[in-house]
mmCIF file of C-alpha atoms in Angstrom:
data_model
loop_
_atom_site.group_PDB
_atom_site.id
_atom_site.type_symbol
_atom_site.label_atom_id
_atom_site.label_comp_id
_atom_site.label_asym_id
_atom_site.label_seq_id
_atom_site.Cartn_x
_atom_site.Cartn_y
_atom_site.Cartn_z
ATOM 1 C CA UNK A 138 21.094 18.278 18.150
ATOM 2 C CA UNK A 139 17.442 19.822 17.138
ATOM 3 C CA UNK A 140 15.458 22.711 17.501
ATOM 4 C CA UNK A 141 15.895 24.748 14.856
ATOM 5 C CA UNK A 142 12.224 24.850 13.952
ATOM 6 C CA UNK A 143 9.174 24.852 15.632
ATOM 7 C CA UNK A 144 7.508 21.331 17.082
ATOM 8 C CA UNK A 145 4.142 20.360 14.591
ATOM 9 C CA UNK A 146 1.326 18.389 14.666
ATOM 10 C CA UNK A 147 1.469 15.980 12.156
ATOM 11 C CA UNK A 148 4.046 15.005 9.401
ATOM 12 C CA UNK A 149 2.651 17.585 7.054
ATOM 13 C CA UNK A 150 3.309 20.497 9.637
ATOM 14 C CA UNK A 151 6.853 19.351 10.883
ATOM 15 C CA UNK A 152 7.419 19.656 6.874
ATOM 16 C CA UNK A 153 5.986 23.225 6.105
ATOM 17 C CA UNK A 154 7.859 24.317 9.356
ATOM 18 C CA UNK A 155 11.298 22.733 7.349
ATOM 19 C CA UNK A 156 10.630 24.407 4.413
ATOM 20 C CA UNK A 157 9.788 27.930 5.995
ATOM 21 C CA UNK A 158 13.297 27.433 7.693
ATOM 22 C CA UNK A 159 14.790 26.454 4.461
ATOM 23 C CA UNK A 160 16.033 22.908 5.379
ATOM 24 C CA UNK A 161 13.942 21.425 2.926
ATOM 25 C CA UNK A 162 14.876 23.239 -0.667
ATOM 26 C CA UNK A 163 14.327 21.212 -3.255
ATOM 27 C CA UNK A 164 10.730 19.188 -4.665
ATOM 28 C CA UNK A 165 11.677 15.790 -4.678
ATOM 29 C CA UNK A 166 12.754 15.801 -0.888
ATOM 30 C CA UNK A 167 9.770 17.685 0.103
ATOM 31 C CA UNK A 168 8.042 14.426 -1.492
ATOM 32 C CA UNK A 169 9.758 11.704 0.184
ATOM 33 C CA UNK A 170 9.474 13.528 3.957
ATOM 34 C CA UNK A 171 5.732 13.919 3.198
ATOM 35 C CA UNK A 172 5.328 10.534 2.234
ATOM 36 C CA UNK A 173 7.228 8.781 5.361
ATOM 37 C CA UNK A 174 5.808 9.805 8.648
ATOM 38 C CA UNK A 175 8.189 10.128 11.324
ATOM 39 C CA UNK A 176 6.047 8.891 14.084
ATOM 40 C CA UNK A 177 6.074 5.384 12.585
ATOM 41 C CA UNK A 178 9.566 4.861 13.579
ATOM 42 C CA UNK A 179 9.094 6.114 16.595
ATOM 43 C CA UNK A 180 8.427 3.437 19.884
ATOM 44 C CA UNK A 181 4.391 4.082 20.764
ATOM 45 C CA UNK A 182 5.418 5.664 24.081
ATOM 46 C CA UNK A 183 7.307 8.176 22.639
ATOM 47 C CA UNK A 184 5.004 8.981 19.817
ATOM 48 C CA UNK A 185 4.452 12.497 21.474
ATOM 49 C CA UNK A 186 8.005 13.642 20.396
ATOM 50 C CA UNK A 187 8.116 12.350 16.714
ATOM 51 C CA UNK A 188 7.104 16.158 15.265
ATOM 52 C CA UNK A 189 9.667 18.015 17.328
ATOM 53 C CA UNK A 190 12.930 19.260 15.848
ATOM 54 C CA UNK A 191 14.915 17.193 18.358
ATOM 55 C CA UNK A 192 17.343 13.655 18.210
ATOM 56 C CA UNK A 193 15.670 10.878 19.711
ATOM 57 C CA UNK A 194 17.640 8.318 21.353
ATOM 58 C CA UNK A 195 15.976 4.793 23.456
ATOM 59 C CA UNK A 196 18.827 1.930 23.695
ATOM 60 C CA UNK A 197 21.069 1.672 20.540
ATOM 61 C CA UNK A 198 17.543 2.849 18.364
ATOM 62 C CA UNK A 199 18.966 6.707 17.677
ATOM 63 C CA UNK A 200 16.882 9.331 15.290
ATOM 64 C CA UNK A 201 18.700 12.088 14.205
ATOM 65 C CA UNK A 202 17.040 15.578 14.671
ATOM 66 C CA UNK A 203 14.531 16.746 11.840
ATOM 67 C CA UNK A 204 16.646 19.596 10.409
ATOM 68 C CA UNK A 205 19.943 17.148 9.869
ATOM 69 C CA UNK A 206 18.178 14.514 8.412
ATOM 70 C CA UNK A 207 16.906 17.556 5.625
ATOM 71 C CA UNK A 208 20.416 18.863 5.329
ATOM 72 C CA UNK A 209 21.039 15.236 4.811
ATOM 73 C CA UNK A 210 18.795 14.805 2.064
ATOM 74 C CA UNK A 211 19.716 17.865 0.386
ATOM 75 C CA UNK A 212 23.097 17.789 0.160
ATOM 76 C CA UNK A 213 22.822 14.343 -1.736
ATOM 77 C CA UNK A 214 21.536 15.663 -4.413
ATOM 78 C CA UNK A 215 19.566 12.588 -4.977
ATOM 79 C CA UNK A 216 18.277 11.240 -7.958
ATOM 80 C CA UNK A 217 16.289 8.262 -9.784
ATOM 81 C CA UNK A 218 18.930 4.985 -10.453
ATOM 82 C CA UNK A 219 21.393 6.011 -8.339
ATOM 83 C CA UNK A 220 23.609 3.887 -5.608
ATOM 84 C CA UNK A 221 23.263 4.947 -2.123
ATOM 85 C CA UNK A 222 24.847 3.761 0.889
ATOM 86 C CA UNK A 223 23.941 4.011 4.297
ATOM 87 C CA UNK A 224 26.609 3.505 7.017
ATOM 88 C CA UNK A 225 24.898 3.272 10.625
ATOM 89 C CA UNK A 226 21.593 2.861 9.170
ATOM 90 C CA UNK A 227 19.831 2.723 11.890
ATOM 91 C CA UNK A 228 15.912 2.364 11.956
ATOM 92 C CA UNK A 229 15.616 2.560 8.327
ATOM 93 C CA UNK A 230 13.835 6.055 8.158
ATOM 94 C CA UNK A 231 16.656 7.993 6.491
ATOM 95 C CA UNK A 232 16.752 4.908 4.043
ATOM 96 C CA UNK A 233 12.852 4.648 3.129
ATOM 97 C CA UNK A 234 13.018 8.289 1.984
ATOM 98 C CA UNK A 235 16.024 7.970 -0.044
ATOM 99 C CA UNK A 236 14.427 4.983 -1.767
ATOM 100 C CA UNK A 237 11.568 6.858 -2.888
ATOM 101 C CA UNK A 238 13.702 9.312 -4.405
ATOM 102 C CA UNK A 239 15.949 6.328 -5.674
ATOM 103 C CA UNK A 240 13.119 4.251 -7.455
ATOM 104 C CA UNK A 241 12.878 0.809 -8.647
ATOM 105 C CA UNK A 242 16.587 1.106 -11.023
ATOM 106 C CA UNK A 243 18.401 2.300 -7.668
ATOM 107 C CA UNK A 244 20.435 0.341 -5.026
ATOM 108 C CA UNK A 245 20.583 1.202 -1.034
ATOM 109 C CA UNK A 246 22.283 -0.793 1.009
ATOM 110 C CA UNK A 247 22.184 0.207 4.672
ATOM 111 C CA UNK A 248 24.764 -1.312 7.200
ATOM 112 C CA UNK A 249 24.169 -1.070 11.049
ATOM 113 C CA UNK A 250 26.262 -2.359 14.119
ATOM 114 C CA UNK A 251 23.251 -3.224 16.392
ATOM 115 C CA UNK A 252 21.865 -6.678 15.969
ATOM 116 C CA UNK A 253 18.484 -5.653 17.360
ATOM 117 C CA UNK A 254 18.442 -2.253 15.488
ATOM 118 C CA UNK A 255 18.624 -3.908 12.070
ATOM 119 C CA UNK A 256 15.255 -6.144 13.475
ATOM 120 C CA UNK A 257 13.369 -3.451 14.666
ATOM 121 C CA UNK A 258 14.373 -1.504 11.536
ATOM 122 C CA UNK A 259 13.177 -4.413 8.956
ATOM 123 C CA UNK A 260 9.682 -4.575 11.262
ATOM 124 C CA UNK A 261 9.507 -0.261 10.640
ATOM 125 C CA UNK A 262 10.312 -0.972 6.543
ATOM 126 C CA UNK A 263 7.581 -4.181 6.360
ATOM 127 C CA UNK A 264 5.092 -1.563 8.568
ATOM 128 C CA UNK A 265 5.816 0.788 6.019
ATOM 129 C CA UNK A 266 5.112 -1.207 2.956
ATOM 130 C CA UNK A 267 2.113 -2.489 4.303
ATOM 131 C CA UNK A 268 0.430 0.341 4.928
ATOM 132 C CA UNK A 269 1.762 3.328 3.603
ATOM 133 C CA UNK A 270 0.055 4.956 0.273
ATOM 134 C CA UNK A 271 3.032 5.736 -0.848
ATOM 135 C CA UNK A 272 3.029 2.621 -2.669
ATOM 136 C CA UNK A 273 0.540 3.606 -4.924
ATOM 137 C CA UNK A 274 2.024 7.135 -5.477
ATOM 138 C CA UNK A 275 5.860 5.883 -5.956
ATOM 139 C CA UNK A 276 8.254 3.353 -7.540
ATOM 140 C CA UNK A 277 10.186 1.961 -4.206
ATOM 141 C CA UNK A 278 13.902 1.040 -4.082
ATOM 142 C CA UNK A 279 13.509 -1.166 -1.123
ATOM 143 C CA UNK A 280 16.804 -0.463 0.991
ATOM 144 C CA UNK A 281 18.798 -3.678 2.180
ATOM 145 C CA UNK A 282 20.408 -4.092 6.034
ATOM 146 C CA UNK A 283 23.518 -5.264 6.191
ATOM 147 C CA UNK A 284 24.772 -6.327 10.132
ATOM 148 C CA UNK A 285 28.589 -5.457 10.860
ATOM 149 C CA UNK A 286 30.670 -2.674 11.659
ATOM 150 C CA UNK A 287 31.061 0.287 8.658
ATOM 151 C CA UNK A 288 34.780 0.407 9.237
ATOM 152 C CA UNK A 289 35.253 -3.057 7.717
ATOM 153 C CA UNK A 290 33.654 -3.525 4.640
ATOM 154 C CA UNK A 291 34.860 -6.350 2.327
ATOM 155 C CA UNK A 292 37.618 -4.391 -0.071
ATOM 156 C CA UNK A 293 36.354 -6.069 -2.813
ATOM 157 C CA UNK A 294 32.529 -4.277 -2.093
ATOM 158 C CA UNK A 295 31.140 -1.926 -4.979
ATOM 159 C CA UNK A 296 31.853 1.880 -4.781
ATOM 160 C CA UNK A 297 28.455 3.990 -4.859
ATOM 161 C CA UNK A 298 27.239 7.354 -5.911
ATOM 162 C CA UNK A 299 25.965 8.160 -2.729
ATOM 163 C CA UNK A 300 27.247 7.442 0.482
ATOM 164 C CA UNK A 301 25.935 8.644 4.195
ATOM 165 C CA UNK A 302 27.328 8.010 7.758
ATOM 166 C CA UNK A 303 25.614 8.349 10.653
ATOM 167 C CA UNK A 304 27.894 8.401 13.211
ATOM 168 C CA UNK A 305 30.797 10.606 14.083
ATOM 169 C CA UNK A 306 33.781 10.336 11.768
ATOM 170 C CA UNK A 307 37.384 10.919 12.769
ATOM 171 C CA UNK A 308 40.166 12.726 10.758
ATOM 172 C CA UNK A 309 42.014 9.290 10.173
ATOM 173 C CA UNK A 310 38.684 7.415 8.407
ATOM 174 C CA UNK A 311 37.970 10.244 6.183
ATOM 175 C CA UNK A 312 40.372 8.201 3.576
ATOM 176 C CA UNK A 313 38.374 4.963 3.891
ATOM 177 C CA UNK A 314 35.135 6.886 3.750
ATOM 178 C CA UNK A 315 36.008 8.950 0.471
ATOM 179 C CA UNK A 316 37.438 5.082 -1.157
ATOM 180 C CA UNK A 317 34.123 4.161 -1.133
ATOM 181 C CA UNK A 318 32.527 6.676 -3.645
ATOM 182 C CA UNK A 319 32.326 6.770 -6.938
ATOM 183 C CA UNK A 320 33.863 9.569 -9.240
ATOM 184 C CA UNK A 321 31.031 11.921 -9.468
ATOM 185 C CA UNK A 322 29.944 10.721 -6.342
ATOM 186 C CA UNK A 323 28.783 12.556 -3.091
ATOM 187 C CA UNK A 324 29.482 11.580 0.565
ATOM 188 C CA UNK A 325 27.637 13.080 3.648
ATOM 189 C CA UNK A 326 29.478 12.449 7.188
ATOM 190 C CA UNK A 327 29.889 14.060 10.497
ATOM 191 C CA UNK A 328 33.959 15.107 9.942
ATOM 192 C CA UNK A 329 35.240 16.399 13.074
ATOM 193 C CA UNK A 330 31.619 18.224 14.333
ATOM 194 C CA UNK A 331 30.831 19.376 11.216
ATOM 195 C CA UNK A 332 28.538 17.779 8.960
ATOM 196 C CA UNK A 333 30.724 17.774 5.498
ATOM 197 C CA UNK A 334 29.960 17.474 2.275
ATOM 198 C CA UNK A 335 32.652 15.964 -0.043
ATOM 199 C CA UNK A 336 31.963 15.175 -4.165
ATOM 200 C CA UNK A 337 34.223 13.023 -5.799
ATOM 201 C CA UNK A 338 35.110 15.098 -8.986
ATOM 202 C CA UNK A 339 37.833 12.847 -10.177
ATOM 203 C CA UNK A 340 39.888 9.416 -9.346
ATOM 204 C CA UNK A 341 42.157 11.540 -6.636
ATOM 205 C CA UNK A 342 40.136 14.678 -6.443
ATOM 206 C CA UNK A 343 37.390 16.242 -4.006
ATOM 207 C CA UNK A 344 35.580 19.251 -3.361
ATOM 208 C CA UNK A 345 34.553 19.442 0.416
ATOM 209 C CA UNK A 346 32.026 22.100 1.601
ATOM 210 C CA UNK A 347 31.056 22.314 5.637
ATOM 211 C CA UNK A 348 27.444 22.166 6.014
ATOM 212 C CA UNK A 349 26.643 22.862 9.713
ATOM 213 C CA UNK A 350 28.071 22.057 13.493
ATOM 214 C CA UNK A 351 26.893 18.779 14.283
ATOM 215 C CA UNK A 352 27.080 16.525 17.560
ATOM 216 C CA UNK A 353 27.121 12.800 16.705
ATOM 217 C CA UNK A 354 28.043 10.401 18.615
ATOM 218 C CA UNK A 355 31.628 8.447 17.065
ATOM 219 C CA UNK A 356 31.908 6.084 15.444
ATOM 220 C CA UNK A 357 32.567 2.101 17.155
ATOM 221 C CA UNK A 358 36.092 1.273 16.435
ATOM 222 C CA UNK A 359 35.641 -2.737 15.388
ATOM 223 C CA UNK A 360 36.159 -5.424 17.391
ATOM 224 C CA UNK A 361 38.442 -8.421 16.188
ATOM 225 C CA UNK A 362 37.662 -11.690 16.736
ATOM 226 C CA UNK A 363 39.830 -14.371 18.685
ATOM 227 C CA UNK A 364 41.776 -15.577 15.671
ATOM 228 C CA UNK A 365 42.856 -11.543 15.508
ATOM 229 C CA UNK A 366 41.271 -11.219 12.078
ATOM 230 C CA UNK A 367 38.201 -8.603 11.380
ATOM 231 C CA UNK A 368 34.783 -9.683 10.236
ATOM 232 C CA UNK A 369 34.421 -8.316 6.731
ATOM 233 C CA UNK A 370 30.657 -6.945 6.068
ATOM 234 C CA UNK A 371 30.078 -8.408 2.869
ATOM 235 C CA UNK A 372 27.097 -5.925 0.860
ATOM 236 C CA UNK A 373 24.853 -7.364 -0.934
ATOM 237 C CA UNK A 374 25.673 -8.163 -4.951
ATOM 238 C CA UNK A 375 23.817 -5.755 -7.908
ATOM 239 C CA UNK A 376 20.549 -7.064 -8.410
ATOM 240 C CA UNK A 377 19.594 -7.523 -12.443
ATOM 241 C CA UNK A 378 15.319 -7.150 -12.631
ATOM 242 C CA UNK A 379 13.920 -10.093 -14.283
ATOM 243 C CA UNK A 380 11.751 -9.650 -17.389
ATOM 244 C CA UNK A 381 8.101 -10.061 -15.609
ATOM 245 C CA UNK A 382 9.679 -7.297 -12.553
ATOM 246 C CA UNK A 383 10.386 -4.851 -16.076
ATOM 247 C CA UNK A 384 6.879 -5.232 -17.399
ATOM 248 C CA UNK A 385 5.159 -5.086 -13.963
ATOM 249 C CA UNK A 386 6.484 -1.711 -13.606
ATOM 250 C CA UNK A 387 5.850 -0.725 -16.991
ATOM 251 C CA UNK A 388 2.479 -1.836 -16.749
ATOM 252 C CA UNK A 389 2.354 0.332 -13.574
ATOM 253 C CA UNK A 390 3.617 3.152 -14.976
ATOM 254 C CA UNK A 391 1.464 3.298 -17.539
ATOM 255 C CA UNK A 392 -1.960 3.208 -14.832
ATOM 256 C CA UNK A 393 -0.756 5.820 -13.105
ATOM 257 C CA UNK A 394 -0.050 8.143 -16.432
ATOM 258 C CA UNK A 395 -3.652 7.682 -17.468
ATOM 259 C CA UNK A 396 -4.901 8.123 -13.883
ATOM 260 C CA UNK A 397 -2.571 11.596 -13.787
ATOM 261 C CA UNK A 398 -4.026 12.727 -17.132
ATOM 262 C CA UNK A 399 -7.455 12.474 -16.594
ATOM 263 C CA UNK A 400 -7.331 14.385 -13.437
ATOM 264 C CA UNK A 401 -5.473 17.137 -15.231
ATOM 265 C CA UNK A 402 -7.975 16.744 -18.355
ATOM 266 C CA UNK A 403 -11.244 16.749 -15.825
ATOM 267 C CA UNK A 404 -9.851 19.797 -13.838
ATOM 268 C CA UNK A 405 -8.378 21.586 -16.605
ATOM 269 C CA UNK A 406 -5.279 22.614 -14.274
ATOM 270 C CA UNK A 407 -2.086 20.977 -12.572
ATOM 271 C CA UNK A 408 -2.757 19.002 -10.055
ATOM 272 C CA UNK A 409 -2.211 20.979 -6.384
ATOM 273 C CA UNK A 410 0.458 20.549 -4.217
ATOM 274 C CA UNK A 411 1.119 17.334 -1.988
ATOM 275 C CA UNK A 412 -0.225 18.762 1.043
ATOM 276 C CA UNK A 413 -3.470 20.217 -0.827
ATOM 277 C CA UNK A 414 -4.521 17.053 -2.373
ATOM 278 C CA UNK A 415 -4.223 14.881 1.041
ATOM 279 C CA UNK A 416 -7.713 14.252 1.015
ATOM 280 C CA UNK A 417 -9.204 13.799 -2.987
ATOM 281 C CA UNK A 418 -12.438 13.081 -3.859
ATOM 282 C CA UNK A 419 -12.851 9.390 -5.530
ATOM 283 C CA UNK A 420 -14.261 7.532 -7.478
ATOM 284 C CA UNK A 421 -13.587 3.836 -8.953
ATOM 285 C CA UNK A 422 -12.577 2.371 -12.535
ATOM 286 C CA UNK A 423 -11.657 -0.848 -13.329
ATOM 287 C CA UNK A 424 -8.121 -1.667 -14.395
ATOM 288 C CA UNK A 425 -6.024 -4.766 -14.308
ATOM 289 C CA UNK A 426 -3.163 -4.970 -11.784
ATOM 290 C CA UNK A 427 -0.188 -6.664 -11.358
ATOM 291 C CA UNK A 428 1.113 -7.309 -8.048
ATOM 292 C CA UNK A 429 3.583 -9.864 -6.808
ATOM 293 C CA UNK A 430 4.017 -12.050 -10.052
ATOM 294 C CA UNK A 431 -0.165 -12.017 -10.678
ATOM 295 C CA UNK A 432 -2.335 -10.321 -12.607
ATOM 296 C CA UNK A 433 -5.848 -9.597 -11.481
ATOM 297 C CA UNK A 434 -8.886 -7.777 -12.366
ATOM 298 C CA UNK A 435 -9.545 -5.151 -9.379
ATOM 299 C CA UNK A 436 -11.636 -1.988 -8.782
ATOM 300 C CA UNK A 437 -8.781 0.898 -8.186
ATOM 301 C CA UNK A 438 -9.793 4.173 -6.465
ATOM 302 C CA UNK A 439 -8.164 7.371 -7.880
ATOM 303 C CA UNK A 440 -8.890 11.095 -7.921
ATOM 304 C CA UNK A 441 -11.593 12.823 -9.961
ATOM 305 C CA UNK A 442 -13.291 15.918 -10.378
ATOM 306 C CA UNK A 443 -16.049 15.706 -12.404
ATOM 307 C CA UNK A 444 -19.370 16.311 -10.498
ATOM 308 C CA UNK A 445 -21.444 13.325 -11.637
ATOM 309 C CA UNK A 446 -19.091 11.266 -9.403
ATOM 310 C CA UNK A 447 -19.226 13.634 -6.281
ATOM 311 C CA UNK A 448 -22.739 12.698 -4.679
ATOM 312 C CA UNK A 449 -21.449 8.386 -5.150
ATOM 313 C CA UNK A 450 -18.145 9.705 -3.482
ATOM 314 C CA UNK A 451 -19.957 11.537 -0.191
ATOM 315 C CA UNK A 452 -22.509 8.583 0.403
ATOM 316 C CA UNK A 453 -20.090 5.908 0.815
ATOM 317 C CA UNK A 454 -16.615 5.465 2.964
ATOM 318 C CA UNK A 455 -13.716 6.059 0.989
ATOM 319 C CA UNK A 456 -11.972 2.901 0.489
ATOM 320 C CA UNK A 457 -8.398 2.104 2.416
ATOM 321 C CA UNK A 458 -5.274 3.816 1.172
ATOM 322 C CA UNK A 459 -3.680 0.905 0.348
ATOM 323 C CA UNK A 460 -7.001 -1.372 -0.413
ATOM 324 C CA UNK A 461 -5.162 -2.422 -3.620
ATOM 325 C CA UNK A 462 -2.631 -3.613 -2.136
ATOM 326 C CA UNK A 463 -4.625 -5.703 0.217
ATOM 327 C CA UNK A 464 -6.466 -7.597 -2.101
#
């Protein structure tokens, strides 16, 4: 399913041409679709078709159509620290946007049939983290793949405040589906061609709103083993942030405050939209860093406007997005 909008360039256009439709609504999902470029997840041969509103599908690797995955987004209503679940994760793509949105106090957990998927989607998430600059411009909740079939998770497995399936649901799972959210809690599915939205407004009450015809494919009934017993998916435990991982990002979070307010103080405005400030002018400072339990002293390129930095900016290459990182 696809083709509500028009096919783009580049990331940035496929976006614009989502928010002129009005699949993409809201700031913060705007953000994470800008920041994750859809080709990446793509194989290289098929590269040519990651900017069209259209479902991919090569072997058991499946991407969902643009305008659903928006929908998607939307209708979770997503927010910093919350608990999302993905069930047919897939190639990770849904799950790197949500963890943007999600940041470093946030849990998703991603479960997917396919042996082979789950490697090619932890190759796409190390890809990503290696060289995207979103790094530098977001707090990441890395999301965690899980192998095993979505209709037997361990009943002793955590509820969570957000929960997304990928696959085609049938009237008799919608139970099992809705025992896995929290109250307060939001779950996204395919529910008999529809994609549904159903919030968990207390311990046996929902509120379920049809979002658009869909046409997923259903989901894999599971498979039990020779002893006649299923194979629980066991999800990974609540992870508690050590003391150094707090003041890392605090440190963090403080560099990027100063950076943001002496862009605003030089240009005496709000910084422009994502899309306007693709390219900024640079120019260097000298900070200290932490990255992956070290400190280190390191030249970090930011934004500036103040002219006495512009000619130094034009005669020399602007350094790597991600050349903190790197070093």
């Amino acid at each position: 399913m696809g083709g509500a909008v028009s096919a783009g360039e580049d990331n940035d256009e496929l976006i614009d041409n989502l928010k002129e439709a009005q699949y993409i609504r809201t700031e913060l999902v705007e953000q994470a679709f800008r920041a994750v470029d859809r080709a990446d997840y793509y194989l290289e041969e098929f590269r040519e078709n990651a900017y069209k509103d259209l479902a991919w599908k090569h072997g058991n690797i499946h991407l969902s159509a643009p305008c659903i995955y928006s929908e998607v987004m939307e209708a979770l209503e997503l927010q910093p620290g919350l608990s999302f679940l993905n069930l047919g994760s897939g190639t990770g793509y849904l799950s790197s946007m949500v963890g943007l949105i999600l940041g470093p106090f946030g849990v998703n957990h991603g479960v997917e049939l396919h042996s082979d998927v789950i490697e090619y989607a932890k190759q796409k998430l190390d890809f990503f983290i290696r060289t995207s600059s979103s790094f530098d411009k977001f707090d990441f909740c890395e999301p965690s793949f899980v192998p095993g079939n979505c209709l037997e998770l361990s009943p002793g497995c955590s509820q969570y405040d957000r929960v997304y399936c990928g696959a085609g649901v049938q009237k008799q799972h919608e139970d099992y589906m809705k025992s896995l959210l929290k109250v307060g809690g939001i779950l996204v599915m395919p529910l008999e061609e529809k994609l549904t939205k159903i919030t968990r407004t207390g311990p046996s009450a929902w509120e379920t709103k049809k979002i658009l015809a869909v046409s997923f494919a259903p989901l894999i009934q599971p498979c039990h083993s020779e002893s006649g017993k299923s194979r629980l998916v066991q999800l990974p435990p609540p992870a508690v942030r050590s003391l150094q991982d707090l003041a890392r990002l605090a440190i963090r979070r403080a560099i990027k405050r100063a950076l943001q307010q002496e862009v605003v103080g030089a240009r005496g405005a709000p910084r422009s939209s994502p899309r306007a400030r693709r390219r900024p002018r640079r120019r260097r400072m000298e900070t200290a860093v932490f990255l992956d339990k070290e400190v280190f002293a390191s030249r970090v390129s930011g934004p500036a406007g103040d002219s006495s930095c512009e000619d130094a900016a034009e005669e020399r290459p602007e350094p790597p997005a991600n050349a903190l990182r790197e070093k």
